[in-house]
Short mmCIF file of C-alpha atoms and ligand atoms in Angstrom, two decimals:
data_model
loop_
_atom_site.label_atom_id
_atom_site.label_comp_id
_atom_site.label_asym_id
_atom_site.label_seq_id
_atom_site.Cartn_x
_atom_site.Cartn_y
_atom_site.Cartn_z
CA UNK D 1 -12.83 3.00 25.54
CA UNK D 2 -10.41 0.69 24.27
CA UNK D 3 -8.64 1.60 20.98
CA UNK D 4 -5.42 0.43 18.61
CA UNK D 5 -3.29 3.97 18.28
CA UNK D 6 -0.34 4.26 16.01
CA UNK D 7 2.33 4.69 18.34
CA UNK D 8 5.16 5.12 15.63
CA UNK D 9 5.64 5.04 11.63
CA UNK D 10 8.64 4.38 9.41
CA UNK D 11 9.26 3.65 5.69
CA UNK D 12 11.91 2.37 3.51
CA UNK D 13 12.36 2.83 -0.23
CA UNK D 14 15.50 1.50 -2.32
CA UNK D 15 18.23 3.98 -3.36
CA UNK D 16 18.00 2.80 -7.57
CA UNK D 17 15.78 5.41 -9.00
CA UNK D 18 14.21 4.93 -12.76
CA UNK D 19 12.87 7.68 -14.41
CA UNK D 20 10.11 8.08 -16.93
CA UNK D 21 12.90 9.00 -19.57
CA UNK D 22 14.76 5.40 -18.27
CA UNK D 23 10.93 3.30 -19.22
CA UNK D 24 11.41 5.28 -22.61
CA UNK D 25 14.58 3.88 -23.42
CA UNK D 26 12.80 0.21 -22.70
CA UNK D 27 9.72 0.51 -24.04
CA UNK D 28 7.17 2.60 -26.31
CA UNK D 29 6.00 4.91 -24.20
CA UNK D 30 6.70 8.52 -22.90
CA UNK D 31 7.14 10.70 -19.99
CA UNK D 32 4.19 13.21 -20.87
CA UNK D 33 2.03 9.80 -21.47
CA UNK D 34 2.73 8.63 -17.97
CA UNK D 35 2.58 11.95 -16.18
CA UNK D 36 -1.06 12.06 -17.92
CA UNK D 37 -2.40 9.21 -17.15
CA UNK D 38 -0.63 8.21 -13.33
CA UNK D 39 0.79 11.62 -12.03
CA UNK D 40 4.01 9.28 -11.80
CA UNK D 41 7.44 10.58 -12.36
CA UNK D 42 10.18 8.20 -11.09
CA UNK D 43 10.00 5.11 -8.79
CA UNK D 44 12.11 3.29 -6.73
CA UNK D 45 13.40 -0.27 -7.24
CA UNK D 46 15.70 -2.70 -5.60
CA UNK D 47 19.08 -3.06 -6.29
CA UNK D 48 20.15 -6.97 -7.39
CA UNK D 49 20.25 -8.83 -4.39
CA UNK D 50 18.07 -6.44 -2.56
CA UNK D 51 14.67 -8.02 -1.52
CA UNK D 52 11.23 -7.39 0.05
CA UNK D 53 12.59 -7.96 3.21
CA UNK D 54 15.13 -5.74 3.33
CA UNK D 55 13.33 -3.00 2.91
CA UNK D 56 10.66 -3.99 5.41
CA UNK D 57 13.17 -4.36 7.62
CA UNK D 58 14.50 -0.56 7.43
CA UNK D 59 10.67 0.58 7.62
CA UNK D 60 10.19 -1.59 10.74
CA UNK D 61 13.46 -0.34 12.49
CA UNK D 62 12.18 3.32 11.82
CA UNK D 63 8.77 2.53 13.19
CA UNK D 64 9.70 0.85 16.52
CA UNK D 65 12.64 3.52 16.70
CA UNK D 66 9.81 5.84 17.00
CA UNK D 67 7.46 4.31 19.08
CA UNK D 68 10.54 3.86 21.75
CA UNK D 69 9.95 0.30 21.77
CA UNK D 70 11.94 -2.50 21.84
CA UNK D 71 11.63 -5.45 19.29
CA UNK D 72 11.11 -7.99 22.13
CA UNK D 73 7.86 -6.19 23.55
CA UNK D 74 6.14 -7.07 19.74
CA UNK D 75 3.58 -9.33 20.51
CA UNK D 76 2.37 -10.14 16.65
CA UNK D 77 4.11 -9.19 13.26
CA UNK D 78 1.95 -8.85 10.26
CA UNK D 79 3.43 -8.20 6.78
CA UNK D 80 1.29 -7.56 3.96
CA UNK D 81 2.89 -8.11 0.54
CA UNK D 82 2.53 -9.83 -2.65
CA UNK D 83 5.91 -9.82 -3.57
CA UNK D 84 7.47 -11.88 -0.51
CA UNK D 85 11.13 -12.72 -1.18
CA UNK D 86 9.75 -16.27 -0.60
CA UNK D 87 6.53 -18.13 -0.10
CA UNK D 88 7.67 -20.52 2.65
CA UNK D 89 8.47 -19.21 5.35
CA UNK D 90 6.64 -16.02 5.61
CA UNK D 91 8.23 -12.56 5.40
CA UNK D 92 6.82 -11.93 9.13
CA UNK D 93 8.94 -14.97 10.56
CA UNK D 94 11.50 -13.38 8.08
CA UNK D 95 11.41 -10.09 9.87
CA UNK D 96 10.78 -11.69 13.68
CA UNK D 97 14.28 -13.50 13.33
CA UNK D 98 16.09 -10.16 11.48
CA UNK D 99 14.38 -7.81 14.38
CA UNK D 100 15.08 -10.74 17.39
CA UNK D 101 11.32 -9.80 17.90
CA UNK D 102 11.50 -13.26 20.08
CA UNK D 103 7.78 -13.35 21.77
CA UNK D 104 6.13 -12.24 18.33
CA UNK D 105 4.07 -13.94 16.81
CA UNK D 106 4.37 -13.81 12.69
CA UNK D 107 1.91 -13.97 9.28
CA UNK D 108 1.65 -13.10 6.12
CA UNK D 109 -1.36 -11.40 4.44
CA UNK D 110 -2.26 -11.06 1.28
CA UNK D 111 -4.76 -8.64 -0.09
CA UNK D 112 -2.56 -6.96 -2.82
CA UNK D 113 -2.81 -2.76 -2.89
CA UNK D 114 -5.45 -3.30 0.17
CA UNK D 115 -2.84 -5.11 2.38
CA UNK D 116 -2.01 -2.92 4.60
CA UNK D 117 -5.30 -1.95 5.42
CA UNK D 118 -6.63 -5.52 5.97
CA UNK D 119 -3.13 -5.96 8.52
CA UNK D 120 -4.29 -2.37 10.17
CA UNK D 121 -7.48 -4.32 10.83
CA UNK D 122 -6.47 -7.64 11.75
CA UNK D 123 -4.35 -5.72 14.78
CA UNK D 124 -7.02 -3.54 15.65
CA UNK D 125 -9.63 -6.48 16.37
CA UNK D 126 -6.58 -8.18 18.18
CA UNK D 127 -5.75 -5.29 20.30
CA UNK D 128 -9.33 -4.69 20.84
CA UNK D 129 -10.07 -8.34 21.86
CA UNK D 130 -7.39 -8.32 24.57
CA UNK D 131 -5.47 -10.99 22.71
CA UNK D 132 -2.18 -8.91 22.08
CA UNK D 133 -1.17 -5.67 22.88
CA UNK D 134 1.37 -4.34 20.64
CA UNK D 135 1.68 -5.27 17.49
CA UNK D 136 4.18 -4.29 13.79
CA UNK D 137 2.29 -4.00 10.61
CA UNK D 138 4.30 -4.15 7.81
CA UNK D 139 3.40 -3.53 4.01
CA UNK D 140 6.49 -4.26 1.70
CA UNK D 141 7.06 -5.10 -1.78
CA UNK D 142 9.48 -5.44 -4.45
CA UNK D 143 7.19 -5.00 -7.27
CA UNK D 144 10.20 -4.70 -9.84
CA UNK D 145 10.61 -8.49 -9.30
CA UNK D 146 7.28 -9.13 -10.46
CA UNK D 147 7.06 -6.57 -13.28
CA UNK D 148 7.39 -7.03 -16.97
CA UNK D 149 9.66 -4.90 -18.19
CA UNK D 150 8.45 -5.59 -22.11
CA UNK D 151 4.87 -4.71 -20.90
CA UNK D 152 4.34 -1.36 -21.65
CA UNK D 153 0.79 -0.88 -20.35
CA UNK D 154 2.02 -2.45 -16.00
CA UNK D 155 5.94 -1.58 -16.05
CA UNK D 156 5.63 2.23 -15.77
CA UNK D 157 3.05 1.81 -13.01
CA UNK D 158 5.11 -0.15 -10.49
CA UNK D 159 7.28 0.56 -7.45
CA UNK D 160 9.86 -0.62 -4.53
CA UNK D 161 9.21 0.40 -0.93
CA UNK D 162 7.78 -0.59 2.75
CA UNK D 163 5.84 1.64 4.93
CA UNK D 164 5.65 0.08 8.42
CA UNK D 165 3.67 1.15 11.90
CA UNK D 166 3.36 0.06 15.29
CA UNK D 167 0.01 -0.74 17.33
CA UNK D 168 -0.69 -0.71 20.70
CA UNK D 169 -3.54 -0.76 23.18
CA UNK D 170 -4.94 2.03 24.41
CA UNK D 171 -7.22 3.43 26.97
CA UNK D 172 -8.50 6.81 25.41
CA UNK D 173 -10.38 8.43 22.52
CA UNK D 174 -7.39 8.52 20.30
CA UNK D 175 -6.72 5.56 17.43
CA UNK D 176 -8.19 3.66 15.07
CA UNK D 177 -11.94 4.61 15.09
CA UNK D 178 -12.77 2.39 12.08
CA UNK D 179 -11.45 -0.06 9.38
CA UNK D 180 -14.27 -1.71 6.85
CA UNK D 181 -12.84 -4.51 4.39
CA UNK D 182 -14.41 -5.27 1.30
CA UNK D 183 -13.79 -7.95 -1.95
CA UNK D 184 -15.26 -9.11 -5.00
CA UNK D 185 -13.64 -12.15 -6.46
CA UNK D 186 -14.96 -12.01 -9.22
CA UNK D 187 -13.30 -9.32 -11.10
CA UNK D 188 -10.10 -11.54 -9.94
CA UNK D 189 -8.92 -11.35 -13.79
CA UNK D 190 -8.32 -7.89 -14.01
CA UNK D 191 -5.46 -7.59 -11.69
CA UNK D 192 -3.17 -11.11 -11.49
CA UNK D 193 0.14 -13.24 -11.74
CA UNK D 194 -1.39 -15.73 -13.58
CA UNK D 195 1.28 -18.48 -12.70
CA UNK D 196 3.74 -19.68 -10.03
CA UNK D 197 0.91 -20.80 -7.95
CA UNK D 198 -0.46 -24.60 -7.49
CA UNK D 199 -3.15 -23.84 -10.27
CA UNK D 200 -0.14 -23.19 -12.75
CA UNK D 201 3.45 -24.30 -11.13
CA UNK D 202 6.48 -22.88 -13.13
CA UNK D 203 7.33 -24.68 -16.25
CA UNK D 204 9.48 -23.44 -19.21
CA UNK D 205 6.39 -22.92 -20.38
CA UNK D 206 4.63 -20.30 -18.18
CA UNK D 207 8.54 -18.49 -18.17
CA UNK D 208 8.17 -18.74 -21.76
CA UNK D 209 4.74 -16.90 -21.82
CA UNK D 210 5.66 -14.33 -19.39
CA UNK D 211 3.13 -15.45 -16.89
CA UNK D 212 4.77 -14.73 -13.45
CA UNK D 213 4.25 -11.30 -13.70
CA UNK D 214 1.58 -8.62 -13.33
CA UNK D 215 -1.12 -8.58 -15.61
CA UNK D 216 -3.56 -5.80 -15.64
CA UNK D 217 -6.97 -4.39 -17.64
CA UNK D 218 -5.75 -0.64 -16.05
CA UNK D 219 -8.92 0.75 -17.47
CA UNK D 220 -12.03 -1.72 -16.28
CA UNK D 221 -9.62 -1.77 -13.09
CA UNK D 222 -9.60 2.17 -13.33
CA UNK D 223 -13.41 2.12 -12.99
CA UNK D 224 -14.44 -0.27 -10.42
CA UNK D 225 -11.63 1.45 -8.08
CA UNK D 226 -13.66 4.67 -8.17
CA UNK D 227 -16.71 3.33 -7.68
CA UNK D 228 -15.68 1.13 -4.77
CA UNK D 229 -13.49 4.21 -3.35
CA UNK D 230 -16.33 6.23 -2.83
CA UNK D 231 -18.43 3.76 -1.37
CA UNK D 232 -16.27 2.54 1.17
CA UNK D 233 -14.87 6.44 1.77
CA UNK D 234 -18.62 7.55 2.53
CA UNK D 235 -19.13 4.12 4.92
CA UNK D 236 -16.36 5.05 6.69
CA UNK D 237 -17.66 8.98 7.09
CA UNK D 238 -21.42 7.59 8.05
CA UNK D 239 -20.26 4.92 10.16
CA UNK D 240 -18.47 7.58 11.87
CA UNK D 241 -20.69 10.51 11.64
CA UNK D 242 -18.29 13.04 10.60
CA UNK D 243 -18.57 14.94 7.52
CA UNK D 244 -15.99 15.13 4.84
CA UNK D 245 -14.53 18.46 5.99
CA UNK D 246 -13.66 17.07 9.52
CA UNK D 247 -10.98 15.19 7.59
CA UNK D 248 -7.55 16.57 7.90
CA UNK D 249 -5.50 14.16 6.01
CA UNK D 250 -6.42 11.81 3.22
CA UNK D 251 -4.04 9.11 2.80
CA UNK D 252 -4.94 6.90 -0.36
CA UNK D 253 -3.06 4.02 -2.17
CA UNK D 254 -1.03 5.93 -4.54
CA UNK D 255 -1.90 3.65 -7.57
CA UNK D 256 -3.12 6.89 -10.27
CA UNK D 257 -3.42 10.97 -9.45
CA UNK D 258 -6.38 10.80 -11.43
CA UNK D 259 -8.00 8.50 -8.68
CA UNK D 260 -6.97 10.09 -5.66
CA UNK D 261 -8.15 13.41 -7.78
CA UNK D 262 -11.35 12.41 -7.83
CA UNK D 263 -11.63 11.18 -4.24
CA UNK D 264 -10.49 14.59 -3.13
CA UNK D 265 -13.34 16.00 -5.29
CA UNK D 266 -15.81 13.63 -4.34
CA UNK D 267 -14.75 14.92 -0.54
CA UNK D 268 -14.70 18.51 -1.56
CA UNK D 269 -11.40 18.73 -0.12
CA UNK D 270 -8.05 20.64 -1.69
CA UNK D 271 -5.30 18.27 -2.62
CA UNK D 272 -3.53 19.77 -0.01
CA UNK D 273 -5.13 17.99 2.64
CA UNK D 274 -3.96 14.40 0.53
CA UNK D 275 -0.57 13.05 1.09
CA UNK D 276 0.74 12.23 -2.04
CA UNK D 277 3.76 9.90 -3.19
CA UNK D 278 3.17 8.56 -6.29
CA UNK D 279 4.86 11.30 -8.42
CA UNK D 280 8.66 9.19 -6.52
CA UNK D 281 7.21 6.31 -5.56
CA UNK D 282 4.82 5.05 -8.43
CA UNK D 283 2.71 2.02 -7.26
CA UNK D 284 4.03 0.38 -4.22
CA UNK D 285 0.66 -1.75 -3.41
CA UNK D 286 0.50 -2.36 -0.30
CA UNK D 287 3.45 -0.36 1.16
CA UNK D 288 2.30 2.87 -0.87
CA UNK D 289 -0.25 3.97 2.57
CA UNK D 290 1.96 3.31 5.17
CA UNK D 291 4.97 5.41 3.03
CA UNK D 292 2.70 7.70 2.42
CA UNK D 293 1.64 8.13 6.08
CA UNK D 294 5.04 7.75 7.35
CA UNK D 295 5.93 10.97 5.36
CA UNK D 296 3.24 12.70 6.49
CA UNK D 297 3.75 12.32 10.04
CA UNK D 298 7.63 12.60 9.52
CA UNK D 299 7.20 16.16 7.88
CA UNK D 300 4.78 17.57 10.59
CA UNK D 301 1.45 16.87 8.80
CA UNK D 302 0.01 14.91 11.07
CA UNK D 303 -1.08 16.50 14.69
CA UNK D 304 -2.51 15.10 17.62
CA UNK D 305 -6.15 14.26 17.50
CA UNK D 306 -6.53 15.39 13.92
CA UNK D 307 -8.61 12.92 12.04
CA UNK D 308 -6.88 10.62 9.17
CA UNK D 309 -8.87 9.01 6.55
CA UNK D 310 -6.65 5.92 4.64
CA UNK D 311 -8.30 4.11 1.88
CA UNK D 312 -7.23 1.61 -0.79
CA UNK D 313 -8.02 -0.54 -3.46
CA UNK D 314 -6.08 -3.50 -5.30
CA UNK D 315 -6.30 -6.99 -6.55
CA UNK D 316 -9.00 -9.84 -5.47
CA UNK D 317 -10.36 -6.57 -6.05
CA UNK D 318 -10.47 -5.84 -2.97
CA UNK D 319 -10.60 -2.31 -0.93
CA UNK D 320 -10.80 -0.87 2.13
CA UNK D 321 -10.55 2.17 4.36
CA UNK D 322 -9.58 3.04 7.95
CA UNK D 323 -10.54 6.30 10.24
CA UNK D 324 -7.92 6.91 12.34
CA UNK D 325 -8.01 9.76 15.19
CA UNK D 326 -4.08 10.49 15.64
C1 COA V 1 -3.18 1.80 -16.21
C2 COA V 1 -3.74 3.18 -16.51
C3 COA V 1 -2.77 4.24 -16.10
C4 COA V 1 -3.94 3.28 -18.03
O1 COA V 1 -4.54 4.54 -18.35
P1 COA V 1 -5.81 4.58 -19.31
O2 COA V 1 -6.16 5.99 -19.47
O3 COA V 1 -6.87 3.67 -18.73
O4 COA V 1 -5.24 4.02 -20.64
P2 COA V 1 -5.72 2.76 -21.50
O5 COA V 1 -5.38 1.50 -20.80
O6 COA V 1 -7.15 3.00 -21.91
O7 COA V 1 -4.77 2.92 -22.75
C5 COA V 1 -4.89 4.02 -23.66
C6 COA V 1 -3.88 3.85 -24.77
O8 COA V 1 -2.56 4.07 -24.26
C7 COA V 1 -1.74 2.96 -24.60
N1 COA V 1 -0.76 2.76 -23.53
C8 COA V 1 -0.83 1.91 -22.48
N2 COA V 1 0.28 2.04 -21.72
C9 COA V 1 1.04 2.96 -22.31
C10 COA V 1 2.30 3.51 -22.02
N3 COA V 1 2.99 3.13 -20.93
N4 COA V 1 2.81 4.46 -22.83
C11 COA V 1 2.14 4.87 -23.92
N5 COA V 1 0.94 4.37 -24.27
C12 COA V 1 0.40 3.43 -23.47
C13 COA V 1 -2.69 1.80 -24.73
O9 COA V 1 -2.12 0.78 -25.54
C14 COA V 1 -3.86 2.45 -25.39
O10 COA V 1 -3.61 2.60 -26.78
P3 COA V 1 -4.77 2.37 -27.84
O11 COA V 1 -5.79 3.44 -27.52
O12 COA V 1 -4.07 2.56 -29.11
O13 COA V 1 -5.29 0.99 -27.61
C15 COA V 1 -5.09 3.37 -15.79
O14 COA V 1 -6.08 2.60 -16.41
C16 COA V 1 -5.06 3.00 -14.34
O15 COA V 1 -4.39 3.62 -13.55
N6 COA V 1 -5.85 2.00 -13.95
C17 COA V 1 -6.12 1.67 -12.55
C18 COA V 1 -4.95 1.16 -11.83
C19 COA V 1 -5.40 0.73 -10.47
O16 COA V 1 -6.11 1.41 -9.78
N7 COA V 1 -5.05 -0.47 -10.08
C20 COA V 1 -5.57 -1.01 -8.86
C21 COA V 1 -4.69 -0.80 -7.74
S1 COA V 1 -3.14 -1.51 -8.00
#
């Protein structure tokens, strides 16, 4: 049997910490208020001149340090992000030139809070297929960039990082078991960046009216994320026949401790068994699993052939999860 295994993790997050009490200072809003309703304490963002690929450049060194590979046996780099220091080229040629990663391949991905899950995927059907053998997934963002910092109801949600992980074939019942991808465009509206793209270029205008940042309905979002959550949570469990308490780790997008809460209910499981970062981390879309996972492994959560359940959930909408036996 042929699987993609997780040969080694890493993760980066910026040194600048702001703190709930910070966000008070800038807007109307408190620290009880955000503890509440996100579990979030602090979060990380980047420094001024410090970008996206920076930091998924430290996760990526970490990651292939421990796999014990070297950059040029990479055969594809995939970086999920939404916040890419620049839309031409791509953050993954970025990162092949900064790494010397000269046989990779590189892309992009976008699939907001979901990324890195869709990129997990993407390597396991190549791996699977034949058509590359080791491959570095990447999900990075500086979400500080794209944040309103007058906008009360996104800025305390938000946060800096990249989680990374590297791929490789493998002949054995140990790796990724499953990954399902899901979307529904049509609830597109309640999770954009309304401009900056050909639909709207930038204009003193769409600067003007704030509209290259984040918008967000957090509370129709809030909804649909539990409902898809636990959908695509029990596909992965009946795809797999295994039962909820065969799961040793749950490793969810950190977006709100009130949603992974009620996953870990839903799974009858204690919140021990979750890796949680959000209370540092905040929001880190699509870097928040892999940082999350990186930790886990890195502290001595994560044993061999225990069974690792990552799911996520973020703007198209889209979601996703991945059973992974480590
Ligand atoms: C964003 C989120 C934390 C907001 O929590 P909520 O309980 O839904 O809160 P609401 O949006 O209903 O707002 C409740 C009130 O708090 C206010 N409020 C919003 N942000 C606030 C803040 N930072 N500080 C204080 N009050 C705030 C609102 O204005 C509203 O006031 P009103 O009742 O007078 O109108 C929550 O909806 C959420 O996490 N959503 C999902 C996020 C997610 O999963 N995203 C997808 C992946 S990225």
């Amino acid at each position: 049997m042929i699987h993609a295994r997780i040969i080694g993790t890493g993760s980066y997050a910026p040194k600048k910490v702001i703190t709930n009490h910070d966000l008070e200072k800038m807007v109307e809003t408190s620290d009880q208020w955000i503890i509440e309703r996100t579990g979030i304490k602090e979060r990380r963002v980047c420094e001024k001149g410090e970008t996206t690929s920076d930091l998924a450049h430290e996760a990526a060194k970490h990651a292939l340090h421990a796999a014990g590979i070297a950059p040029a046996d990479i055969d594809l780099i995939i970086v999920a992000t939404l916040s890419p220091d620049t839309h031409m080229p791509s953050m993954a040629c970025k990162l092949q030139a900064r790494l010397g990663a000269k046989r990779a391949a590189a892309f992009d991905l976008y699939a907001a809070c979901s990324g890195f899950l869709y990129g997990l995927s993407t390597a396991d059907a190549f791996i699977r297929s034949g058509m590359h053998q080791t491959i570095l997934v990447i999900g990075a963002e500086a979400l500080s960039r794209y944040t309103d910092w007058e906008d009360r109801t996104t800025c305390v949600l938000f946060g800096d990082g990249a989680g990374a992980a590297v791929l490789q074939r493998h002949a054995g019942k140990r790796g990724i078991l499953s990954t399902h991808l899901h979307s529904d465009g049509s609830f597109g509206d309640l999770l954009h960046i309304p401009a900056g793209g050909a639909a709207h270029p930038a204009t003193h205008d769409t600067v003007e009216r704030r509209q290259h940042y984040i918008k967000m309905k957090g509370n129709e979002t809030f909804k649909v994320a539990v409902r898809a959550l636990e959908d695509v949570v029990q596909e992965a469990l009946d795809h797999n026949k295994v039962k909820p308490e065969d799961i040793d780790l749950l490793v969810p997008h950190q977006a709100n401790l009130r949603i992974i809460q009620a996953m870990a209910k839903r799974l009858n499981m204690p919140m021990e068994k979750v890796a949680l970062t959000i209370h540092k981390y905040g929001n880190t879309s699509a870097a928040s699993i892999p940082m999350a996972l990186d930790e886990a492994v890195r502290n001595g959560r994560v044993k061999e052939n225990d069974l690792i359940l990552l799911e996520a959930f973020g703007g198209g909408l889209t979601w996703a999860s991945a059973l992974i036996r480590w």
